[in-house]
PDB file of C-alpha atoms and ligand atoms in Angstrom:
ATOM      1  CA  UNK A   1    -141.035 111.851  70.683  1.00  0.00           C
ATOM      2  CA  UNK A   2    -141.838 114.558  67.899  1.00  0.00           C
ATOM      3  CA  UNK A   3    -144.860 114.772  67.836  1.00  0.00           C
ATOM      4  CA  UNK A   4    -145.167 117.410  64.759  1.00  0.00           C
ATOM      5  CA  UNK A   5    -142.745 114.885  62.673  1.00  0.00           C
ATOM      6  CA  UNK A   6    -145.111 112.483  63.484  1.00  0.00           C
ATOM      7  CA  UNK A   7    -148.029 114.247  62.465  1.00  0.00           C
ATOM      8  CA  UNK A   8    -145.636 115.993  59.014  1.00  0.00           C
ATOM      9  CA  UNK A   9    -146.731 119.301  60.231  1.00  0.00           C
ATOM     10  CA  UNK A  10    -144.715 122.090  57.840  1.00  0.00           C
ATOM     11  CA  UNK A  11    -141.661 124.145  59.876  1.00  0.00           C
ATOM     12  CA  UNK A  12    -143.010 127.545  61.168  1.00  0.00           C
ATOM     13  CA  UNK A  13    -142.025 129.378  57.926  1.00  0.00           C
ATOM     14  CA  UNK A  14    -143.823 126.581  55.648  1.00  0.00           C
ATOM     15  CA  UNK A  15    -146.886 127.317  56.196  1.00  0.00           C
ATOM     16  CA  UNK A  16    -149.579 128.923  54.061  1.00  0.00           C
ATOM     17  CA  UNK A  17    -152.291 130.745  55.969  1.00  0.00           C
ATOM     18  CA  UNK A  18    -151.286 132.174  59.804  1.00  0.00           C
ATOM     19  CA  UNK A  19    -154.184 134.073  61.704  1.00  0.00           C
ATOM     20  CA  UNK A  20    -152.019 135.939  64.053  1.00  0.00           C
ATOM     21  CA  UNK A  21    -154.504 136.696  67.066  1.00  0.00           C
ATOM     22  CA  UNK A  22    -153.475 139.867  68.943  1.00  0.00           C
ATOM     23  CA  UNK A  23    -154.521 141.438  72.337  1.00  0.00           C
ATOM     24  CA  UNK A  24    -153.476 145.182  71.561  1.00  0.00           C
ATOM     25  CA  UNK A  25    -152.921 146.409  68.315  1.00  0.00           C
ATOM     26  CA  UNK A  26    -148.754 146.501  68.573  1.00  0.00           C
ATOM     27  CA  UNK A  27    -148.392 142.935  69.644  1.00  0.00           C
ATOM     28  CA  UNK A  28    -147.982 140.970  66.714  1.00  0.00           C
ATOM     29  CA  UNK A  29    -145.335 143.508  65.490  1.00  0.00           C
ATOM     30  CA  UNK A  30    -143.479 143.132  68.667  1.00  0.00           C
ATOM     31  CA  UNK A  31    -143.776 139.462  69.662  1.00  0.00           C
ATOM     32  CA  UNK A  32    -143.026 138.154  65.365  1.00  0.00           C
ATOM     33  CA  UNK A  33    -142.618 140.913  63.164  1.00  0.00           C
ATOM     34  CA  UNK A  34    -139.863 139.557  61.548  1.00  0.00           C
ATOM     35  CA  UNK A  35    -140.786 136.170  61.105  1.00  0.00           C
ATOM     36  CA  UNK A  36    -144.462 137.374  59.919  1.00  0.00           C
ATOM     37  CA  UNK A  37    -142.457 139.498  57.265  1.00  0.00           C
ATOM     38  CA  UNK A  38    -140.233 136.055  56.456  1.00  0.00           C
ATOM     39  CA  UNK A  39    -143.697 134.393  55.517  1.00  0.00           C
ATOM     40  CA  UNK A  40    -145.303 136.892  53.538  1.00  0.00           C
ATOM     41  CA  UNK A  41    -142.152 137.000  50.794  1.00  0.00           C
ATOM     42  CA  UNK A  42    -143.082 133.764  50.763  1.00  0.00           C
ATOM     43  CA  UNK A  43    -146.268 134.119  50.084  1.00  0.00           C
ATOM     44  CA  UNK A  44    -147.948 133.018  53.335  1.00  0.00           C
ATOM     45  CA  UNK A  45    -151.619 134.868  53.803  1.00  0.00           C
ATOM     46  CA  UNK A  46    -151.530 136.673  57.536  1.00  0.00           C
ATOM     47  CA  UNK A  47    -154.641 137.574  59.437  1.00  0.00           C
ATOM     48  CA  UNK A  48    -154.670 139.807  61.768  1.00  0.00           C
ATOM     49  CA  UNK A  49    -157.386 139.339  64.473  1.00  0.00           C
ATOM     50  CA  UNK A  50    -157.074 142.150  66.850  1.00  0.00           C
ATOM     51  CA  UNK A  51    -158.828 141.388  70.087  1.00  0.00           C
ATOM     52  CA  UNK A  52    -158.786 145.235  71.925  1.00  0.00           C
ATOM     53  CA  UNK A  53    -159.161 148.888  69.893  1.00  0.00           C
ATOM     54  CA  UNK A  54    -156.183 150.143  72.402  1.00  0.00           C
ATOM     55  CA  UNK A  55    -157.763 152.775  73.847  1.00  0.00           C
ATOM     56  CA  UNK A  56    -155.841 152.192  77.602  1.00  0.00           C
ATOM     57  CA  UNK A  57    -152.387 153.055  76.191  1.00  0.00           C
ATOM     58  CA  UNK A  58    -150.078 155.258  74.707  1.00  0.00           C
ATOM     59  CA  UNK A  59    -149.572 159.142  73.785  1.00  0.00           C
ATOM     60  CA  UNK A  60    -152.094 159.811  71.157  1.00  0.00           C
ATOM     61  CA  UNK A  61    -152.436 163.727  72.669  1.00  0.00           C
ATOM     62  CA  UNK A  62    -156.150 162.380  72.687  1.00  0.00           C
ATOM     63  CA  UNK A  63    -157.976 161.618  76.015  1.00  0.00           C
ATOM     64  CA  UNK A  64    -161.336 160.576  74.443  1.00  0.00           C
ATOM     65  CA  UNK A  65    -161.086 156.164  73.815  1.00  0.00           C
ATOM     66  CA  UNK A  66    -162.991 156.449  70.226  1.00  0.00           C
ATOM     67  CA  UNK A  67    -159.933 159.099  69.140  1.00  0.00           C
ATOM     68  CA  UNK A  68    -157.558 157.014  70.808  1.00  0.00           C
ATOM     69  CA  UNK A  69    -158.630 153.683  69.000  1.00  0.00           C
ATOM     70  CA  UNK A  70    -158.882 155.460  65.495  1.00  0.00           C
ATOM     71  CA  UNK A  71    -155.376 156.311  65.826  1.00  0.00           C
ATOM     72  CA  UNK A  72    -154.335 152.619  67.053  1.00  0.00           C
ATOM     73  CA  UNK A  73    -156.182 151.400  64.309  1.00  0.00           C
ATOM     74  CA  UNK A  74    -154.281 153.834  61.759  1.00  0.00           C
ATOM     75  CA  UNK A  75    -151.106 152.249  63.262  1.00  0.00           C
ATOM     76  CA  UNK A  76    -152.197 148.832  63.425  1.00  0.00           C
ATOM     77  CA  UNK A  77    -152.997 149.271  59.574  1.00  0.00           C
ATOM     78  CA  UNK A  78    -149.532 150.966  58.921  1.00  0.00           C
ATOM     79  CA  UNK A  79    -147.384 148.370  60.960  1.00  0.00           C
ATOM     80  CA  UNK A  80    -149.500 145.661  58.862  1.00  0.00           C
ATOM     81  CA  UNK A  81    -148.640 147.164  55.326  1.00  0.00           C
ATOM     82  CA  UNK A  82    -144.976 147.083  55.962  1.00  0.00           C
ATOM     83  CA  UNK A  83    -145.203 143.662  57.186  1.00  0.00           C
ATOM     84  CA  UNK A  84    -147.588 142.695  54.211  1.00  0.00           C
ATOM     85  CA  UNK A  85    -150.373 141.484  56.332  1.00  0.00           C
ATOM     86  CA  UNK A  86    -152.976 140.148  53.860  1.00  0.00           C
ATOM     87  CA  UNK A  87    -156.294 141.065  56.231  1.00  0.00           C
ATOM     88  CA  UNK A  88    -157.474 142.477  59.689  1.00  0.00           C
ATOM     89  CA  UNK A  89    -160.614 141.521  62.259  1.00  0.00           C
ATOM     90  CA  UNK A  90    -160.412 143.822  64.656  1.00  0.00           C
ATOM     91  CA  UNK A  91    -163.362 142.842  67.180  1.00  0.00           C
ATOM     92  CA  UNK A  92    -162.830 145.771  68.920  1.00  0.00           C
ATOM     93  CA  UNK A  93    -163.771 145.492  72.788  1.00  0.00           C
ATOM     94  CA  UNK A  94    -162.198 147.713  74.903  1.00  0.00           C
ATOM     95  CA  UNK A  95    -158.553 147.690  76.385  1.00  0.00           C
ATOM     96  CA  UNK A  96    -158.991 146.204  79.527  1.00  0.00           C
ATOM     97  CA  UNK A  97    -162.683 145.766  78.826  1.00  0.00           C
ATOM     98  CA  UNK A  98    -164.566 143.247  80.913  1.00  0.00           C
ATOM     99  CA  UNK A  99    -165.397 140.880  78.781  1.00  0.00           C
ATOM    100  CA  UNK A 100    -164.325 136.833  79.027  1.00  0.00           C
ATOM    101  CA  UNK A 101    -162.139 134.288  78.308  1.00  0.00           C
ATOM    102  CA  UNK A 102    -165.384 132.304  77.455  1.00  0.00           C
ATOM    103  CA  UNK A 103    -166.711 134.958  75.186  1.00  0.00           C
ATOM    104  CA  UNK A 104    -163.996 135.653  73.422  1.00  0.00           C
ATOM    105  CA  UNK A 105    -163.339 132.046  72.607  1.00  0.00           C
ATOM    106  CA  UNK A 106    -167.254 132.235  71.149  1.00  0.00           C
ATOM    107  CA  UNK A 107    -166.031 135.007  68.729  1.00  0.00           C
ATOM    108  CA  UNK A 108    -162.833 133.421  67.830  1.00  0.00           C
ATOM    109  CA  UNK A 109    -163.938 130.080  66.500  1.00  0.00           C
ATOM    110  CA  UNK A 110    -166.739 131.203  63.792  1.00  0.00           C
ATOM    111  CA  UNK A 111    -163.918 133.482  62.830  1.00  0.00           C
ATOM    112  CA  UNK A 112    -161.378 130.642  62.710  1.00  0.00           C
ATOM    113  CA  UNK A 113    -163.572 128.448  60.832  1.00  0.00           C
ATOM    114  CA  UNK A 114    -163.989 130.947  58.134  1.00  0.00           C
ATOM    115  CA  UNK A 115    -160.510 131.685  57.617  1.00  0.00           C
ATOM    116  CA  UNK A 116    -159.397 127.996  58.062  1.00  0.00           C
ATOM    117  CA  UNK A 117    -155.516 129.011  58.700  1.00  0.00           C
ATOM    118  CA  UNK A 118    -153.026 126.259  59.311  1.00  0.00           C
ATOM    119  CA  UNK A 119    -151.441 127.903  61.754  1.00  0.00           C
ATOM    120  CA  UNK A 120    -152.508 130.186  64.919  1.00  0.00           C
ATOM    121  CA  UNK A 121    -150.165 132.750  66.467  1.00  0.00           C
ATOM    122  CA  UNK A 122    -150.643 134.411  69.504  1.00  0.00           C
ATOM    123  CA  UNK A 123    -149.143 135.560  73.096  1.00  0.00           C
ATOM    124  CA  UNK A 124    -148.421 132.860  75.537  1.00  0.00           C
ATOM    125  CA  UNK A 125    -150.841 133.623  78.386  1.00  0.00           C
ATOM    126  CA  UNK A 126    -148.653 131.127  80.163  1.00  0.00           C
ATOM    127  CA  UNK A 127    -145.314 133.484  80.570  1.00  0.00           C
ATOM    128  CA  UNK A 128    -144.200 133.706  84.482  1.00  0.00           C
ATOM    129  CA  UNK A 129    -144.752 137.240  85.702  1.00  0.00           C
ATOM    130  CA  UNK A 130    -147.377 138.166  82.686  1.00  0.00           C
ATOM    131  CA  UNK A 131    -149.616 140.383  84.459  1.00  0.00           C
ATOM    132  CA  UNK A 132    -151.789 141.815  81.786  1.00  0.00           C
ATOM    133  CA  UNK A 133    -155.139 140.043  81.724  1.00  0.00           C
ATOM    134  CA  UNK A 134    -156.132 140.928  77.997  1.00  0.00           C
ATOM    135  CA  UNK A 135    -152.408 138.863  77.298  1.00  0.00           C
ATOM    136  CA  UNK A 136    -154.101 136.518  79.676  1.00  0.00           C
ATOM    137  CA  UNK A 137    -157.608 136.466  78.376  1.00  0.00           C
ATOM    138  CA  UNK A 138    -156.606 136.286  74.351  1.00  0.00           C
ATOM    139  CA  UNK A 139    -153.709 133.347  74.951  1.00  0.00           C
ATOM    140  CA  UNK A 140    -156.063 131.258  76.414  1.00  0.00           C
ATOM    141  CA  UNK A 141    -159.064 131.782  74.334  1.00  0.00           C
ATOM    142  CA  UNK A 142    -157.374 131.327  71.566  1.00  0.00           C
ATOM    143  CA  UNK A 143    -155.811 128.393  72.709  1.00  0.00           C
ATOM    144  CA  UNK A 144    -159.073 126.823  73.766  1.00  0.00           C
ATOM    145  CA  UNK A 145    -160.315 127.987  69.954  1.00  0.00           C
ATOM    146  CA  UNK A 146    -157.211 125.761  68.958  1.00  0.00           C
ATOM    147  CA  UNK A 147    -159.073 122.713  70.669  1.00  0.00           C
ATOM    148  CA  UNK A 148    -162.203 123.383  69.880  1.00  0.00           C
ATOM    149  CA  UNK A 149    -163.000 124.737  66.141  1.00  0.00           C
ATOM    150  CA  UNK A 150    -163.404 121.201  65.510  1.00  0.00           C
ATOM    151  CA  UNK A 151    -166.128 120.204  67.533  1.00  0.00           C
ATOM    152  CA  UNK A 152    -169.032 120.900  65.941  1.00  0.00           C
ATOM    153  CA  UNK A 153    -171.040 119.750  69.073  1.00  0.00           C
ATOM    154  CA  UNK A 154    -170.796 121.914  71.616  1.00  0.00           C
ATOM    155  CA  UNK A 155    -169.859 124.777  68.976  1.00  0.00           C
ATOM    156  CA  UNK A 156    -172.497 124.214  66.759  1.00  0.00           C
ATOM    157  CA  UNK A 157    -173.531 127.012  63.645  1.00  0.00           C
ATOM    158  CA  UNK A 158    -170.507 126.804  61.077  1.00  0.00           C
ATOM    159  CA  UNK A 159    -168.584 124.137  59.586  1.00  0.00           C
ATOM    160  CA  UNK A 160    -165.690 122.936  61.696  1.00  0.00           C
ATOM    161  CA  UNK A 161    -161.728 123.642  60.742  1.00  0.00           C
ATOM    162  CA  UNK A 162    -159.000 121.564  62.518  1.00  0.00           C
ATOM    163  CA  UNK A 163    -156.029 123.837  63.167  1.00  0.00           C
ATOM    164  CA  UNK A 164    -152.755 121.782  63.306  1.00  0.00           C
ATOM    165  CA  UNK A 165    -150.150 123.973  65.288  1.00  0.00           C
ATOM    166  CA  UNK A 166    -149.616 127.112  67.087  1.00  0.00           C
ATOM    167  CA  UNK A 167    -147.339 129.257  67.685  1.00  0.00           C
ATOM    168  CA  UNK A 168    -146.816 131.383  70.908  1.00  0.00           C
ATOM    169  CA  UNK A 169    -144.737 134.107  70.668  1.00  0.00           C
ATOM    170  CA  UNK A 170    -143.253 136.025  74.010  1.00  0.00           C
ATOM    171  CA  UNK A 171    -142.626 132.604  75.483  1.00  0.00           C
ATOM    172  CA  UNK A 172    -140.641 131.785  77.985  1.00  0.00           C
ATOM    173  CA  UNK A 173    -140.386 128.071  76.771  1.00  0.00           C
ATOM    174  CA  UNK A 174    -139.696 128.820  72.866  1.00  0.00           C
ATOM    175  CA  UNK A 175    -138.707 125.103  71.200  1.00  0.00           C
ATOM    176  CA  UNK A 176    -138.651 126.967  67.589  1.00  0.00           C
ATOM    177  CA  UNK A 177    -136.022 130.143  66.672  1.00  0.00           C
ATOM    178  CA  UNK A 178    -136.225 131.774  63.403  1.00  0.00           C
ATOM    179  CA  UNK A 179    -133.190 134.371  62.273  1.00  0.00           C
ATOM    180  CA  UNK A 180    -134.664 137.208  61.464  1.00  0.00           C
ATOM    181  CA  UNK A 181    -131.209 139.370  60.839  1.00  0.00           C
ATOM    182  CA  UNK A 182    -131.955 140.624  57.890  1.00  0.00           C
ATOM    183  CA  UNK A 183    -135.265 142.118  58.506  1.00  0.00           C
ATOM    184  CA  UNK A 184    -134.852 143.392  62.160  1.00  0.00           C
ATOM    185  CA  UNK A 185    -134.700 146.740  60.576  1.00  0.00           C
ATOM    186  CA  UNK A 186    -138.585 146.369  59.261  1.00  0.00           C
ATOM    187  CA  UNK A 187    -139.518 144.674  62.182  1.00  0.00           C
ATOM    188  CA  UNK A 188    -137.905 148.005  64.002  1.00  0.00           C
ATOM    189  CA  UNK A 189    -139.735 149.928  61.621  1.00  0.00           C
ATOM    190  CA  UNK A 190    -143.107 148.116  62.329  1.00  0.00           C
ATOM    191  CA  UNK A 191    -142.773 148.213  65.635  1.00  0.00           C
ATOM    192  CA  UNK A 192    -142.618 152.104  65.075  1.00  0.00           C
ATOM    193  CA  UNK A 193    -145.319 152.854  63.269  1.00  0.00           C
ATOM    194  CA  UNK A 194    -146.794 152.694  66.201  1.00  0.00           C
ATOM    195  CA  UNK A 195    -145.920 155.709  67.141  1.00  0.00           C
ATOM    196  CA  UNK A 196    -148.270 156.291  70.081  1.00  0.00           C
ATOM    197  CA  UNK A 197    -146.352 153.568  71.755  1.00  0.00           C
ATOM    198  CA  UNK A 198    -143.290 153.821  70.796  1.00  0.00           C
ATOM    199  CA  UNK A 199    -141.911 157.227  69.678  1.00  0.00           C
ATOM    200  CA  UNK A 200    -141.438 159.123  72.634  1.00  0.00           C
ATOM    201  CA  UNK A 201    -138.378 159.494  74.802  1.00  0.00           C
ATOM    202  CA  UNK A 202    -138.476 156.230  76.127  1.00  0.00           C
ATOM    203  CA  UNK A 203    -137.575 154.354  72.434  1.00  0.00           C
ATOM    204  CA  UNK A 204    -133.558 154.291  72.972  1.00  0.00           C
ATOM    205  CA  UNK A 205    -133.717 152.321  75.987  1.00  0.00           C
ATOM    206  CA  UNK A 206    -136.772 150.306  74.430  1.00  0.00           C
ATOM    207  CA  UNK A 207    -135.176 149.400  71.436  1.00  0.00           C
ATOM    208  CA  UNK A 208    -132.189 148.856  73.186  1.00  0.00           C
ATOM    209  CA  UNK A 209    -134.181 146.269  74.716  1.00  0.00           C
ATOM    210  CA  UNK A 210    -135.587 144.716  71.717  1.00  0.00           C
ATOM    211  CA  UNK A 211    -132.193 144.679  69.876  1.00  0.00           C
ATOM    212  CA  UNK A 212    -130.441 142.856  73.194  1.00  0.00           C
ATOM    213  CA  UNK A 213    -133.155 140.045  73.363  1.00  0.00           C
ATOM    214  CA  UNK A 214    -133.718 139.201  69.382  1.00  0.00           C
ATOM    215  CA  UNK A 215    -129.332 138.921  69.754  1.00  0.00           C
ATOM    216  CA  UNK A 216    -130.184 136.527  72.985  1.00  0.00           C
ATOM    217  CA  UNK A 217    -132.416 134.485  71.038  1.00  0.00           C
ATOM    218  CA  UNK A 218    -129.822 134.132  67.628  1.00  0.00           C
ATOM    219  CA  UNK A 219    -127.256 132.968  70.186  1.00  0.00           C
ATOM    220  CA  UNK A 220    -129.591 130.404  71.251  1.00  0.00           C
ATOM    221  CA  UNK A 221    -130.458 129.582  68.045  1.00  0.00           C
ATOM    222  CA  UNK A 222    -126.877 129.135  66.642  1.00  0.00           C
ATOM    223  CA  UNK A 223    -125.836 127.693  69.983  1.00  0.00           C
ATOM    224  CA  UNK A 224    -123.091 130.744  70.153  1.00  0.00           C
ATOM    225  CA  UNK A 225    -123.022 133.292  72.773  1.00  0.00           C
ATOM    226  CA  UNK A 226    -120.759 135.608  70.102  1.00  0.00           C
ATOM    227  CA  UNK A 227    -122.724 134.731  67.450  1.00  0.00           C
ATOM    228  CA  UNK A 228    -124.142 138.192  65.482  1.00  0.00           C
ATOM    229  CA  UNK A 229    -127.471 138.355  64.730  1.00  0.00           C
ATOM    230  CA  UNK A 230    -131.179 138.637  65.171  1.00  0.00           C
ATOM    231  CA  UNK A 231    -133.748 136.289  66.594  1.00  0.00           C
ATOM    232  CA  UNK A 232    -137.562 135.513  67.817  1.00  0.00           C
ATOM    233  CA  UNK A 233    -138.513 132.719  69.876  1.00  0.00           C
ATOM    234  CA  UNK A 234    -141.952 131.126  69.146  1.00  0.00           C
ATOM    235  CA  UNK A 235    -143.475 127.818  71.549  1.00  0.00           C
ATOM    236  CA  UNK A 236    -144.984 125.734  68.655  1.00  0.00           C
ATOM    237  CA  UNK A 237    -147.190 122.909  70.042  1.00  0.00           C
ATOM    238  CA  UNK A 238    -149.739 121.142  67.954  1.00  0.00           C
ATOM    239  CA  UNK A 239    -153.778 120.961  69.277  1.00  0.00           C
ATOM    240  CA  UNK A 240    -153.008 117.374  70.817  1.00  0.00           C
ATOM    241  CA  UNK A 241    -150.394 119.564  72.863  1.00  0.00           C
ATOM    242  CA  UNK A 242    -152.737 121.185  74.609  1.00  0.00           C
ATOM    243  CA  UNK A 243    -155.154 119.033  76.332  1.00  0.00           C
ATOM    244  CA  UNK A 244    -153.650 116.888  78.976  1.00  0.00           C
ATOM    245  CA  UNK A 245    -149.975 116.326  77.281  1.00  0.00           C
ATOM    246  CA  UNK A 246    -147.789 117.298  80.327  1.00  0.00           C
ATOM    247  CA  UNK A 247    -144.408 116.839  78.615  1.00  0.00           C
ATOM    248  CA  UNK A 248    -145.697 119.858  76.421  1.00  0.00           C
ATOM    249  CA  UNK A 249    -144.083 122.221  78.509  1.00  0.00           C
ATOM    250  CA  UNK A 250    -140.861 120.287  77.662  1.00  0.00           C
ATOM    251  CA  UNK A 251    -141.586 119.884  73.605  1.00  0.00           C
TER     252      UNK A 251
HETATM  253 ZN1   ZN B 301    -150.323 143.953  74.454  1.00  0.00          ZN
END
């Protein structure tokens, strides 16, 4: 049964508005740079909510967390011009900062209600092996956002927005593969304007990485281990997906 034919939910690069909810400020370039740069030429809106100022990570040459995040967000807002990213939240708690799941979600939905996007994106806090608990913390808030921006009852205070679908992105279930090939070299180059991360001695091997699994995911997609080309690998469920649907693991 599919369930988005069902419903006529648009394909992934169909729709108009995405608010693409990230835990660090390099994610979104990393996990769907080159699809997010697919739906911007045509003419998609993309919000950026960024959930930590990256303070925890990288090699700024700073050691203070306020210098450290005011470079992250100089990168963040560099990686987001190339991509043409239409607007960025960036609520700012700290990497690896104690706050919740619960709060979080709190934030999220007045925020999704007032951007009323038709589609979410995030990181699947459901990977095997994902360790990271702001991965953990921002999949699963903002997949409990997903069910609940709706329900103007037990989140009263704004008017409630349905979202239809979202999209996971460093999944290891994707159902949905978008080629990419002919922007992997501004996804590359979005992925490096984050140069705190990323431009260091480590990047060969890195990028060796990146280029080995987006040509992974394009033979999956073609159904070709020889095919040539670029990839990323998004699980796209719908809200009724995500509340007591077993078989969504399977979608
Ligand atoms: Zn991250």
């Amino acid at each position: 049964m599919d369930i988005r034919r069902i419903l006529g939910l648009p394909e992934l690069l169909d729709v108009k508005k995405v608010a693409c909810v990230q835990p660090h400020p390099d994610d979104n370039e990393v996990g769907a740079a080159g699809t997010l740069y697919e739906l911007a030429k045509r003419g998609c809106e993309i919000v950026y909510i960024t959930v930590t100022d990256g303070s925890g990570c990288g090699s700024t040459g700073e050691v203070e967390p306020e210098a450290i995040a005011a470079i992250r967000r100089a990168e963040r807002l560099a990686a987001g011009d190339i991509l043409g990213v239409t607007k960025h939240i960036a609520l700012d708690y700290p990497d690896m900062g104690s706050y919740t799941e619960e709060e979080l979600l709190a934030k999220l939905i007045p925020i999704i209600r007032e951007e009323k996007p038709d589609l979410l994106m995030t990181v699947d806090p459901w990977m095997p092996y994902e360790a990271h608990p702001d991965h953990i913390k921002t999949g699963k808030a903002v997949a409990s956002a997903m069910l609940f921006s709706s329900n103007e009852i037990l989140f009263p205070g704004s008017k409630p927005h349905d979202v239809p679908q979202i999209a996971f992105y460093a999944t290891s279930h994707p159902n949905t593969f978008i080629d990419v090939s002919a922007h992997w070299e501004t996804k590359i180059a979005s992925i490096l304007a984050h140069k705190s991360q990323f431009d260091n001695v480590n990047w060969p091997l890195v990028k060796g990485y990146f280029d080995y699994q987006g040509v992974q995911l394009y033979s999956k997609l073609k159904q070709d281990p020889d095919a040539k080309g670029y990839a990323e690998a998004f699980k796209l469920l719908t809200s009724h997906q995500l509340h007591f649907f077993p078989s969504a693991l399977y979608s």
